[in-house]
XYZ file of C-alpha atoms in Angstrom:
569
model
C 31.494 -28.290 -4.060
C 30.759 -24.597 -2.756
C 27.345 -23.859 -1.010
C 26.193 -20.380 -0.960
C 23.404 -19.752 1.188
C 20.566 -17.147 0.806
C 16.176 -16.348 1.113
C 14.141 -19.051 -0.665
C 11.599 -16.944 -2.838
C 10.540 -18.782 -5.547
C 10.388 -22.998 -5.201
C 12.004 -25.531 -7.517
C 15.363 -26.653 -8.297
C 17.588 -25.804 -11.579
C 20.536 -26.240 -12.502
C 22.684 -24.375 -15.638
C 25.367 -22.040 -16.333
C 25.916 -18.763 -14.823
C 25.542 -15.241 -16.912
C 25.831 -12.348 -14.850
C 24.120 -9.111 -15.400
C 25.581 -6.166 -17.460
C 27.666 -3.061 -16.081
C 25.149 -0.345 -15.748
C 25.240 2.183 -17.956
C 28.214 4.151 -16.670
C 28.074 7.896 -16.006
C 28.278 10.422 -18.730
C 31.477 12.574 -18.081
C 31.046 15.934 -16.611
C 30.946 18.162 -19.910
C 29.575 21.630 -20.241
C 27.904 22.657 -23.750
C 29.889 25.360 -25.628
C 29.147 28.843 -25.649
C 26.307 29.846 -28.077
C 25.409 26.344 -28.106
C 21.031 25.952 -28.612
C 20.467 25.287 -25.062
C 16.350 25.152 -25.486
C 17.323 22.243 -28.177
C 19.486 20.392 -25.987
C 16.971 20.417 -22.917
C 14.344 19.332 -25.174
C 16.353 16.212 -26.269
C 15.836 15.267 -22.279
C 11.636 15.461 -22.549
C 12.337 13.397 -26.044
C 14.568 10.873 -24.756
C 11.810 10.296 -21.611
C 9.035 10.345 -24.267
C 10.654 7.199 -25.603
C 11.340 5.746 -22.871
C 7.947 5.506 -21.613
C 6.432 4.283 -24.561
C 8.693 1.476 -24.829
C 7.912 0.624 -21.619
C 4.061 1.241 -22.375
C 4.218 -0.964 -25.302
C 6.470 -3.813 -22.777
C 3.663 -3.492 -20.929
C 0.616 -3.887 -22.985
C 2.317 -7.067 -24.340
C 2.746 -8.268 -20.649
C -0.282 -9.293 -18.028
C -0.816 -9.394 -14.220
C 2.158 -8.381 -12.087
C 4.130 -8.299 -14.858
C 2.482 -5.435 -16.837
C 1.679 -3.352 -13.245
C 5.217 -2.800 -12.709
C 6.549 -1.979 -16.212
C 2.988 0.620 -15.860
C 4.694 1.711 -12.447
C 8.307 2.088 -14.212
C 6.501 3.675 -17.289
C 4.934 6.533 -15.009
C 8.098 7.098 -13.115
C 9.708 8.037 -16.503
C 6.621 10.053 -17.236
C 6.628 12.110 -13.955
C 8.088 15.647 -15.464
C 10.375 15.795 -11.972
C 13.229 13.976 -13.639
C 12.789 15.988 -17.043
C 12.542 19.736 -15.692
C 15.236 19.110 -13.137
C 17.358 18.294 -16.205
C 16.304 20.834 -18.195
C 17.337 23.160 -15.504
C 20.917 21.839 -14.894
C 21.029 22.424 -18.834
C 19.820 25.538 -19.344
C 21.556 27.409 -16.316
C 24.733 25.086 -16.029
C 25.158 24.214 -19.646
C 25.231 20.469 -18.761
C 25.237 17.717 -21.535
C 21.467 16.517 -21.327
C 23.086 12.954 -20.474
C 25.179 14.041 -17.756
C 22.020 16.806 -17.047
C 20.387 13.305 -16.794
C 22.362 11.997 -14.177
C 22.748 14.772 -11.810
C 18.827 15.451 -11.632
C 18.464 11.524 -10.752
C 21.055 11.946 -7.993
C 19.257 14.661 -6.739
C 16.068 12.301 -6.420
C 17.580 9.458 -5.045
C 18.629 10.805 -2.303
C 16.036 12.374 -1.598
C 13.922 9.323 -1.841
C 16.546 7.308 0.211
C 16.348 10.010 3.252
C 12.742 8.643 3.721
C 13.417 5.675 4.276
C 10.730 2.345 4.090
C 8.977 2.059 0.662
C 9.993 5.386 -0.806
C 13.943 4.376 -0.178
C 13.004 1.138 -1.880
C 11.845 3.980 -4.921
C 15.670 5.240 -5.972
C 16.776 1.752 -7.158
C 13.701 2.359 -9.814
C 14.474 6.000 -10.671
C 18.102 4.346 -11.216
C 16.612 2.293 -13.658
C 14.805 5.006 -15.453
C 17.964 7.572 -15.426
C 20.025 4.941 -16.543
C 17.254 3.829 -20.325
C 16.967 7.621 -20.578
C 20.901 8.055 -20.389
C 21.063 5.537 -22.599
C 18.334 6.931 -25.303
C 20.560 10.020 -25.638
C 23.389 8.448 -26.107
C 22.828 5.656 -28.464
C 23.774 3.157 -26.087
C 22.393 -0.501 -25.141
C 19.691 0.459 -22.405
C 19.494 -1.709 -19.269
C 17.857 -4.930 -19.442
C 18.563 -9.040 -19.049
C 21.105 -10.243 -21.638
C 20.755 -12.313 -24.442
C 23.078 -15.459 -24.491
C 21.632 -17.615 -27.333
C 20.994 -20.373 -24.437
C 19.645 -20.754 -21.318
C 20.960 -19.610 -18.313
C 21.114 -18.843 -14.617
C 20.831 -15.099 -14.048
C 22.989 -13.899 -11.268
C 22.735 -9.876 -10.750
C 23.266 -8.113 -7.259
C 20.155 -6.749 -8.112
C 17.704 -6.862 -10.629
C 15.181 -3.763 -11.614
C 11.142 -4.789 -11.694
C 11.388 -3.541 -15.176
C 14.256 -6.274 -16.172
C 12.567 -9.017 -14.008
C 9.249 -8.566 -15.617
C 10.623 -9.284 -18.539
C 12.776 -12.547 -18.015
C 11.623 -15.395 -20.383
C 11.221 -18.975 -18.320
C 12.309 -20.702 -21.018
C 15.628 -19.349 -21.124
C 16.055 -18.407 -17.227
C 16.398 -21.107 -15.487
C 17.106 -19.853 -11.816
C 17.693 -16.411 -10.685
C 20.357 -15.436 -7.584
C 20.589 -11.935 -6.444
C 23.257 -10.976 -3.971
C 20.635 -7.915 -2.873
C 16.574 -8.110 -2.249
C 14.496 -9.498 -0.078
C 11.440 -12.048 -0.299
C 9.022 -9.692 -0.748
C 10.636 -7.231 -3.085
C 9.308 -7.141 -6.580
C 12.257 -9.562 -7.733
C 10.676 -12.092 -5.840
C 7.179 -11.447 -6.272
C 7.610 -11.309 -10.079
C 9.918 -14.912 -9.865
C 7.357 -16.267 -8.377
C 4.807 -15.516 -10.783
C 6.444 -16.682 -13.427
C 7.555 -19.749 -11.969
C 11.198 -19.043 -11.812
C 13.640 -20.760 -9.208
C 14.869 -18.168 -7.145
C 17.169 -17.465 -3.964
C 17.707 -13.846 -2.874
C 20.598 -12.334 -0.702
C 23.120 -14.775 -1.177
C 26.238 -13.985 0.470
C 29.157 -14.645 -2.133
C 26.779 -14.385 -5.384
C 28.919 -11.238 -6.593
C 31.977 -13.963 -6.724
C 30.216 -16.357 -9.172
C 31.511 -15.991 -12.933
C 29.922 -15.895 -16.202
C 29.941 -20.031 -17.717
C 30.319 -21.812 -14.414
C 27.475 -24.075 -13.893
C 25.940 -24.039 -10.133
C 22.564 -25.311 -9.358
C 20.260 -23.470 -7.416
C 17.579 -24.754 -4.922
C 14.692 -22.186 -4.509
C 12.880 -24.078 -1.890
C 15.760 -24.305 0.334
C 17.578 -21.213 -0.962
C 21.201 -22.919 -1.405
C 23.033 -22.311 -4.743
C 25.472 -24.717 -5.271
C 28.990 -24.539 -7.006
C 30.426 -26.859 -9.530
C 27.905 -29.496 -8.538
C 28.158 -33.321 -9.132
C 26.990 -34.851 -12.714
C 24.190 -36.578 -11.408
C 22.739 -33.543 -9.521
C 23.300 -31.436 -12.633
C 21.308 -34.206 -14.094
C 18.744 -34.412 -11.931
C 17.531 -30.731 -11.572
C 17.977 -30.529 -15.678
C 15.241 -32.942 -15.711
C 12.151 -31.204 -16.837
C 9.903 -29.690 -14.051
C 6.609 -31.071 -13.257
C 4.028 -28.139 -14.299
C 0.832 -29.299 -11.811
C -2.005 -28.177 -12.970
C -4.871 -27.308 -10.726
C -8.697 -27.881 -11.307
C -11.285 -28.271 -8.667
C -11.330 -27.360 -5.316
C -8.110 -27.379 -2.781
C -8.668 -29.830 -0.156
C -6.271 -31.340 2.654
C -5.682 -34.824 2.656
C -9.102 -35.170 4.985
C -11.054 -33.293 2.668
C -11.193 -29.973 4.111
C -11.806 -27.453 1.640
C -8.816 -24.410 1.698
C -10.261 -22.292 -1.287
C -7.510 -21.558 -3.917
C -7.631 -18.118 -5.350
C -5.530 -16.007 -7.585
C -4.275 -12.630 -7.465
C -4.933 -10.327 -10.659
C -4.300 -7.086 -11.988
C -6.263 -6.658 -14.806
C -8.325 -8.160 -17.495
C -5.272 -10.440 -19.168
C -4.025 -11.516 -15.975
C -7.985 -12.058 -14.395
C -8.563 -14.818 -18.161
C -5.082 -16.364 -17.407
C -6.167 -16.990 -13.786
C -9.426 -18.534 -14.793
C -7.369 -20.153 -17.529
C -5.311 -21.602 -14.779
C -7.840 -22.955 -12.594
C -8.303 -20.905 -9.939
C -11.197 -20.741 -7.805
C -11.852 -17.619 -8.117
C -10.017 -14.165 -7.233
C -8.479 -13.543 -3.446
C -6.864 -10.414 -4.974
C -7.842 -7.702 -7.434
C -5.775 -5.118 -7.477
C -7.493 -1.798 -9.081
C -4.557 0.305 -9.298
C -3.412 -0.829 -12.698
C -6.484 1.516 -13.908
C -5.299 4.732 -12.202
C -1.184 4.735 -12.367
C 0.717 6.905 -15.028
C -2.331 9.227 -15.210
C -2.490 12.579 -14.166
C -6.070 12.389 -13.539
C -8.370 10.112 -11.879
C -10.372 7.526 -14.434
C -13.940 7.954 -14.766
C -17.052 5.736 -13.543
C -17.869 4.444 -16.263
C -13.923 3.601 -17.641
C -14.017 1.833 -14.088
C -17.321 0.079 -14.676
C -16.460 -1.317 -17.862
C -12.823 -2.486 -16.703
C -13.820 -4.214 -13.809
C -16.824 -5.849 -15.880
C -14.161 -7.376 -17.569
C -12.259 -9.165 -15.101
C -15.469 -10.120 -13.226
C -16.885 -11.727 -16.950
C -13.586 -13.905 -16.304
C -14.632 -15.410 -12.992
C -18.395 -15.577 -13.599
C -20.099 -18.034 -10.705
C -17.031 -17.827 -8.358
C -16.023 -15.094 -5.581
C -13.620 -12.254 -6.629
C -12.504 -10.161 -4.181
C -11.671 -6.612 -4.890
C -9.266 -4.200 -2.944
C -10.054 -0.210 -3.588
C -7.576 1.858 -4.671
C -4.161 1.416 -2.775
C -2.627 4.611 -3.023
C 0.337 6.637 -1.080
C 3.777 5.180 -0.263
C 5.328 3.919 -3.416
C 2.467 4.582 -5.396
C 1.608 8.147 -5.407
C -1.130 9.578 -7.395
C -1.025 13.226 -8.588
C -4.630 13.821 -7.958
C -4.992 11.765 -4.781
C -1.834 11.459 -2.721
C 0.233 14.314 -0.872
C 3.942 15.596 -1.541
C 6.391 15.315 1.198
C 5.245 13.150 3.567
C 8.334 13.002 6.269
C 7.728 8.815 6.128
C 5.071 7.544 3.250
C 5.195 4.253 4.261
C 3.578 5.768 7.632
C 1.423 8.314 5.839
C -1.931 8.928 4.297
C -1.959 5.711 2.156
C -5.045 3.365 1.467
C -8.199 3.539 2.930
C -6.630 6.686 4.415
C -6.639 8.969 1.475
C -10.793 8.592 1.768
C -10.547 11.057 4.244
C -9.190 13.423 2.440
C -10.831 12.393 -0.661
C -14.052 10.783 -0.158
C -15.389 11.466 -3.817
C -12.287 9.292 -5.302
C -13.849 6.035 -2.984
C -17.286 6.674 -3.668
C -16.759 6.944 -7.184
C -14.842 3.941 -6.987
C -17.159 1.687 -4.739
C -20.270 2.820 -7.496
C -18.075 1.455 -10.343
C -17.845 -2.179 -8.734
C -21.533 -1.925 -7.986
C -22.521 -1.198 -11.194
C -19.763 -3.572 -12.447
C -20.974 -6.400 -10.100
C -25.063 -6.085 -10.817
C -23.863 -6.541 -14.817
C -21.767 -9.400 -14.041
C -22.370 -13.222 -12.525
C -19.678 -13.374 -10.416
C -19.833 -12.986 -6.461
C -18.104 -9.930 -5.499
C -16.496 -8.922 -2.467
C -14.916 -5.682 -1.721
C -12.379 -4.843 0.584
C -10.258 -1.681 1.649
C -6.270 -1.783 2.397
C -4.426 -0.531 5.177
C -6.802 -0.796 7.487
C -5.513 -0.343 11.433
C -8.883 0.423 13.897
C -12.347 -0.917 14.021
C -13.708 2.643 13.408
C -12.484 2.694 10.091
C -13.609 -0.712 9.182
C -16.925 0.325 10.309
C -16.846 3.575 7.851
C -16.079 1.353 5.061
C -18.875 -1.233 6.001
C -21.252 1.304 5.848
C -19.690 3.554 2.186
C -19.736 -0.312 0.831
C -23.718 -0.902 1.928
C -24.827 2.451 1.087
C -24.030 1.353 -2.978
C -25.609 -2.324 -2.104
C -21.991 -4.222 -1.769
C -22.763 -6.670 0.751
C -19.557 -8.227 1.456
C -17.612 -5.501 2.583
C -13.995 -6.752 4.271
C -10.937 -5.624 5.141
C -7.097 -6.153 4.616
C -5.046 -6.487 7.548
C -1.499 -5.141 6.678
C -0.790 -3.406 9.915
C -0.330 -5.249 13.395
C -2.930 -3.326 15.084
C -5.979 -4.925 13.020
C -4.142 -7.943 13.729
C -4.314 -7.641 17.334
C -7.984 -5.725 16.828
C -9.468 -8.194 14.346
C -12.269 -9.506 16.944
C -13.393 -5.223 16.769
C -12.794 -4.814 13.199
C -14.545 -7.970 12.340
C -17.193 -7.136 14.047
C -18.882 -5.097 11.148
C -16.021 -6.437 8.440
C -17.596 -9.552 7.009
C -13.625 -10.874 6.040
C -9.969 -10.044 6.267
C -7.264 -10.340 4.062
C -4.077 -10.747 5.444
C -1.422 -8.667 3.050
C 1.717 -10.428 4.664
C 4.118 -8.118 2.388
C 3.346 -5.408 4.744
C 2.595 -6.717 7.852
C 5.779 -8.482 7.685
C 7.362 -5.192 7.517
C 5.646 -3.411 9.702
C 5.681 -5.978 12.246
C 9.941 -6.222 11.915
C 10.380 -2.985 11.242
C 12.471 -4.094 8.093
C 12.680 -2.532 4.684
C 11.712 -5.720 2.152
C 14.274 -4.568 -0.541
C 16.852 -4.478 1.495
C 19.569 -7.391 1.016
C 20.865 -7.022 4.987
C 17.860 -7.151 6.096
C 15.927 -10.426 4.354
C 15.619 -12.588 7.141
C 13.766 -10.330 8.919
C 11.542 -9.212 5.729
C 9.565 -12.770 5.742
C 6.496 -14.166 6.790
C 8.378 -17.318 8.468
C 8.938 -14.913 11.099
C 7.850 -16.733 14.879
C 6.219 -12.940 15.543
C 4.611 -12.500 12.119
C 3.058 -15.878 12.295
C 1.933 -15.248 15.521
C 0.058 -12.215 14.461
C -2.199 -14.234 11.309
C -2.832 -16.378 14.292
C -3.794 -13.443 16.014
C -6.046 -12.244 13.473
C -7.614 -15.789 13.018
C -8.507 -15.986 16.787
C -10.015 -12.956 16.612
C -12.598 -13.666 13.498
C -13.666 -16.989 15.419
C -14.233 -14.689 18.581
C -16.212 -12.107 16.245
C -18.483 -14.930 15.050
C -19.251 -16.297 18.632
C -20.134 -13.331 19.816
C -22.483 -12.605 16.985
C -24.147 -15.832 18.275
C -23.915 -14.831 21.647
C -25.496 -11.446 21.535
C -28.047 -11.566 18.569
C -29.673 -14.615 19.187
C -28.573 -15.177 15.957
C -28.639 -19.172 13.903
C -25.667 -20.549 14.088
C -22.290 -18.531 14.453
C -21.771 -15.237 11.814
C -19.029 -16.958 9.349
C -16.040 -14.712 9.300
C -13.429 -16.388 7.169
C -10.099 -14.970 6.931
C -7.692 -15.898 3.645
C -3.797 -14.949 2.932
C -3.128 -12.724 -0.453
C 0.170 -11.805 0.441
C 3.493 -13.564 -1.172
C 3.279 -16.232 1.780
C 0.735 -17.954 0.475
C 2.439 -19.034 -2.570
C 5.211 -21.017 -0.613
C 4.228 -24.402 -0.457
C 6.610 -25.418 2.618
C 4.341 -21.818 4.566
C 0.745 -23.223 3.322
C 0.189 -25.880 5.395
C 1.043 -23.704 8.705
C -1.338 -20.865 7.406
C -3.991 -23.305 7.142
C -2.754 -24.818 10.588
C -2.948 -21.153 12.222
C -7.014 -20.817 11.155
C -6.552 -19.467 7.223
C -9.152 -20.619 5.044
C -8.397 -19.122 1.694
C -4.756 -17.972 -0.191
C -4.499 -16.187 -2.823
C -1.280 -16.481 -5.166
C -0.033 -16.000 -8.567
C -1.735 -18.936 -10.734
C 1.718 -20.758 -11.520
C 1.705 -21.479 -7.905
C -1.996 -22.888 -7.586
C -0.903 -26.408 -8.426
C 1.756 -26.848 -6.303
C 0.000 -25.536 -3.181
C -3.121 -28.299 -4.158
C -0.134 -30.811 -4.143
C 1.409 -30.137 -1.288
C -2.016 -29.696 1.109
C -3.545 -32.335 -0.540
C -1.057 -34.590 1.135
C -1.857 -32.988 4.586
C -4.425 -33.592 7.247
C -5.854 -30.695 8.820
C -4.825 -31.562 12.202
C -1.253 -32.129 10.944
C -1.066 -28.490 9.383
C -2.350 -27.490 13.067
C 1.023 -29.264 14.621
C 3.345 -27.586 11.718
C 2.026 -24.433 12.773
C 2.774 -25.102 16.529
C 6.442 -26.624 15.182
C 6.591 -22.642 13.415
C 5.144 -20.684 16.322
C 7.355 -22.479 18.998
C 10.145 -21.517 16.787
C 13.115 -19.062 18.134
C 13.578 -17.625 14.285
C 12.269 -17.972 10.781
C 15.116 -19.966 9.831
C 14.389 -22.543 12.896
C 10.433 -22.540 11.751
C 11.148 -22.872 7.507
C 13.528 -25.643 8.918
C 11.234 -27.587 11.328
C 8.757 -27.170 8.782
C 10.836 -28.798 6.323
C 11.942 -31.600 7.920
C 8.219 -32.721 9.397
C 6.801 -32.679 5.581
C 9.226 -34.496 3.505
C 6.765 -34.312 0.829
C 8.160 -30.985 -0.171
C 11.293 -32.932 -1.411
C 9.219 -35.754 -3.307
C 7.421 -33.029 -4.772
C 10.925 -31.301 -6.419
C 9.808 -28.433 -3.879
């Protein structure tokens, strides 16, 4: 028995046979149209072929929810964007390209481009890939990309795998997924995750395993396993426990650790409420403004977010404005050309440039919230000084939102959380990005992976970091105002960390007291801390922190909470 070894992103144990990813769709030959040929015809059959290519991916989409339906929306504006199209056009018109190899040439163009950049934007070309390769495909009759179809189910092994194909994989029929590329917070993983896929990322050797060998694959521990014994096979065929959650998450000594969900829209916010979540750590707004060329209107806004607030009436959602820039431009909001994007005007900074986009934001949750029964909090993204936490404060008060926070993505706020908390009622800690900010370490790339997680000794050290610094922001409030009892300022986890059950415990150990996940995870975090004092998550977080490397911490981790095992985790 072979045991390849990569990143555990998505818990659970399967076993099954391997089917590898398709060839991508190979490039068309270099072949020039013949003189006289209708030129304006054949660079129009480029703008038709991306026309269809978006609404399939539109109609993907609206049959899709939550994470899930944001990034075929992302993949569905990328096709959209005229760039690809004109560049096309051009190569056809003055070069006399084939529109398919036109196609391909214009995507090269952009993907380098992209990948000069860098950080998010490099992390961009493997999706214009994607797109070149279903418009390629449209003009040529062919097969477009996408997960095959065996008749069975299988264990996907890809070296990589577009959002667009993972948002589609079917959990009945995948049983594991192992990419040789990615990292554990790249959209392969975040969308495993969420649908509750077993799944191990930048495994050395996975390009070597071959189409109807069986291997089983351990997500928690992020080993795949070759030609594994009967009994094993046997063992991780067995039907997985699906824990449901309902009620409050508590640690073994009854201390409450609220369990939220992160949504996307109103499908995703009724399947979280559905699931039994306690309310909403994460609501991201962006669904409502991508693949448009122009910003949505107050009262579009009102209504939508009325919707996912009717979902969660009674209990706290939490909404983050509009996180724009990097990989998620906006036409009427973010700038071309920024030399780094990932470093640029994204967030809460576009409101300085465009303080009519926030304001008309922040007076669609207020009218949103005053219509609705549910308890809403607001918060802002890439935030990095007190200043601008302060701005926010006061833009949120000004339209009577009185629980005004911030998300603390950036190592700075981590280290400044006493300052920024000191107006901030909460913080959000978006480990995705801190992660990579704090490692300096692209999260899609393969090489990189065990730098691009959470388990890092430095990363943890900064939630702990931000934790110290909200109980120092409520003592003072004490201190200096005279005021009854200490100013709560509770700070939760929305990033991808706080759907690992083996990294719970330690976030709740380090001073968290709320993560937010994708609902398939909510009952196995309630398992897993409900079989954990409080004062024992405090001495797995020391066991992390006093670790040399992530791999050292997930390890140490491991081995002090055997329950992870019991619990098939």
């Amino acid at each position: 028995m072979t045991s390849l070894h990569g990143v555990p992103v998505s818990p659970g144990r399967a076993a099954g046979v391997v089917v590898t990813m398709p060839a991508p769709v190979p490039a068309p030959v270099l072949a020039r149209l013949p003189e006289g040929a209708d030129l304006e015809a054949a660079a129009d059959r480029v703008s038709q072929a991306a026309r269809t290519v978006t609404a399939d991916l539109l109609e993907r989409a609206g049959r899709a929810s939550g994470t899930a339906a944001d990034v075929l929306t992302v993949t569905a504006a990328m096709a959209a964007d005229p760039t690809l199209a004109e560049a096309a056009a051009r190569l056809v018109r003055e070069d006399r390209e084939t529109p398919e190899r036109a196609v391909w040439d214009a995507a090269q163009g952009v993907v380098d481009q992209l990948e000069s950049l860098g950080g998010l934007m490099a992390e961009r070309a493997r999706d214009v890939r994607d797109v070149r390769d279903r418009i390629v495909a449209a003009l040529t009759g062919q097969r477009p990309p996408g997960v095959p179809e065996p008749g069975h189910p299988f264990v996907l092994v890809a070296h990589d795998l577009a959002p667009a194909d993972t948002a589609t994989l079917d959990p009945a029929q995948a049983l594991a997924l192992v990419t040789e590329g990615g990292g554990p917070t790249s959209h392969t993983a975040i969308l495993a995750r969420a649908l509750g896929i077993p799944a191990v990322v930048a495994v050395a050797g996975a390009g070597d395993l071959r189409d109807g060998e069986t291997v089983l694959v351990d997500g928690g521990r992020g080993t795949v396993e070759r030609d594994p014994a009967a009994e094993a096979v046997a063992a991780a065929s067995a039907p997985r426990v699906q824990r449901t959650f309902a009620g409050q998450g508590r640690t073994a000594d009854g201390v409450h650790v609220e369990l939220l969900a992160n949504v996307a829209d109103p499908a995703s916010a009724k399947a979280a409420a559905a699931a039994g979540a306690e309310g909403v750590g994460l609501f991201r707004t962006e669904f409502l403004f991508l693949g448009r060329p122009d910003e949505p209107g107050v009262d579009e806004q009102t209504r939508t977010y009325h919707a996912v607030l009717d979902a969660f009436a009674g209990r706290k959602v939490v909404v983050r404005t509009l996180d724009a820039g990097a990989d998620k431009p906006l036409p009427f909001l973010t700038a071309e050309g920024e030399p780094n994007p990932a470093l640029g005007v994204r967030g809460l900074r576009t409101a300085a440039l465009h303080p009519d986009v926030l304001e008309r934001q922040l007076e669609a949750i207020a009218a949103a919230a005053a219509r609705s029964d549910a308890d809403v909090w607001v918060m802002a993204p890439m935030v990095a000084t007190p200043d601008e936490a302060d701005r926010f404060v006061a833009r949120c008060a000004a339209h009577g939102l009185a629980h005004a926070g911030v998300m603390i993505e950036v190592p700075a706020a981590a280290l400044q959380a006493r300052w920024i908390l000191e107006e901030a009622t909460f913080a959000s800690l978006g480990t995705n990005d801190l992660t990579q900010y704090a490692m300096a370490a692209d999260r899609e790339l393969g090489a990189l992976a065990e730098l691009s997680t959470t388990w890092q000794p430095a990363v943890l050290r900064l939630v702990a970091a931000a934790c110290e610094g909200a109980h120092v922001a409520e003592r003072a409030h004490e201190d200096d105002r005279g005021a009854q009892g200490p100013r709560e300022r509770p700070v939760g986890v929305c990033g991808e960390a706080a759907g690992d059950p083996a990294l719970a415990p330690v976030l709740v150990g380090l001073g968290v007291t709320s993560l937010s996940m994708a609902p398939a995870a909510l009952g196995d975090i309630a398992a897993v801390l409900a079989t954990t004092t409080l004062e024992r998550c405090r001495r797995l977080a020391r066991l992390a922190l006093g670790s040399r490397d992530a791999w050292a911490a997930r390890q140490a981790v491991r081995a002090a909470l055997p329950e992870l095992d019991a619990l098939g985790l």
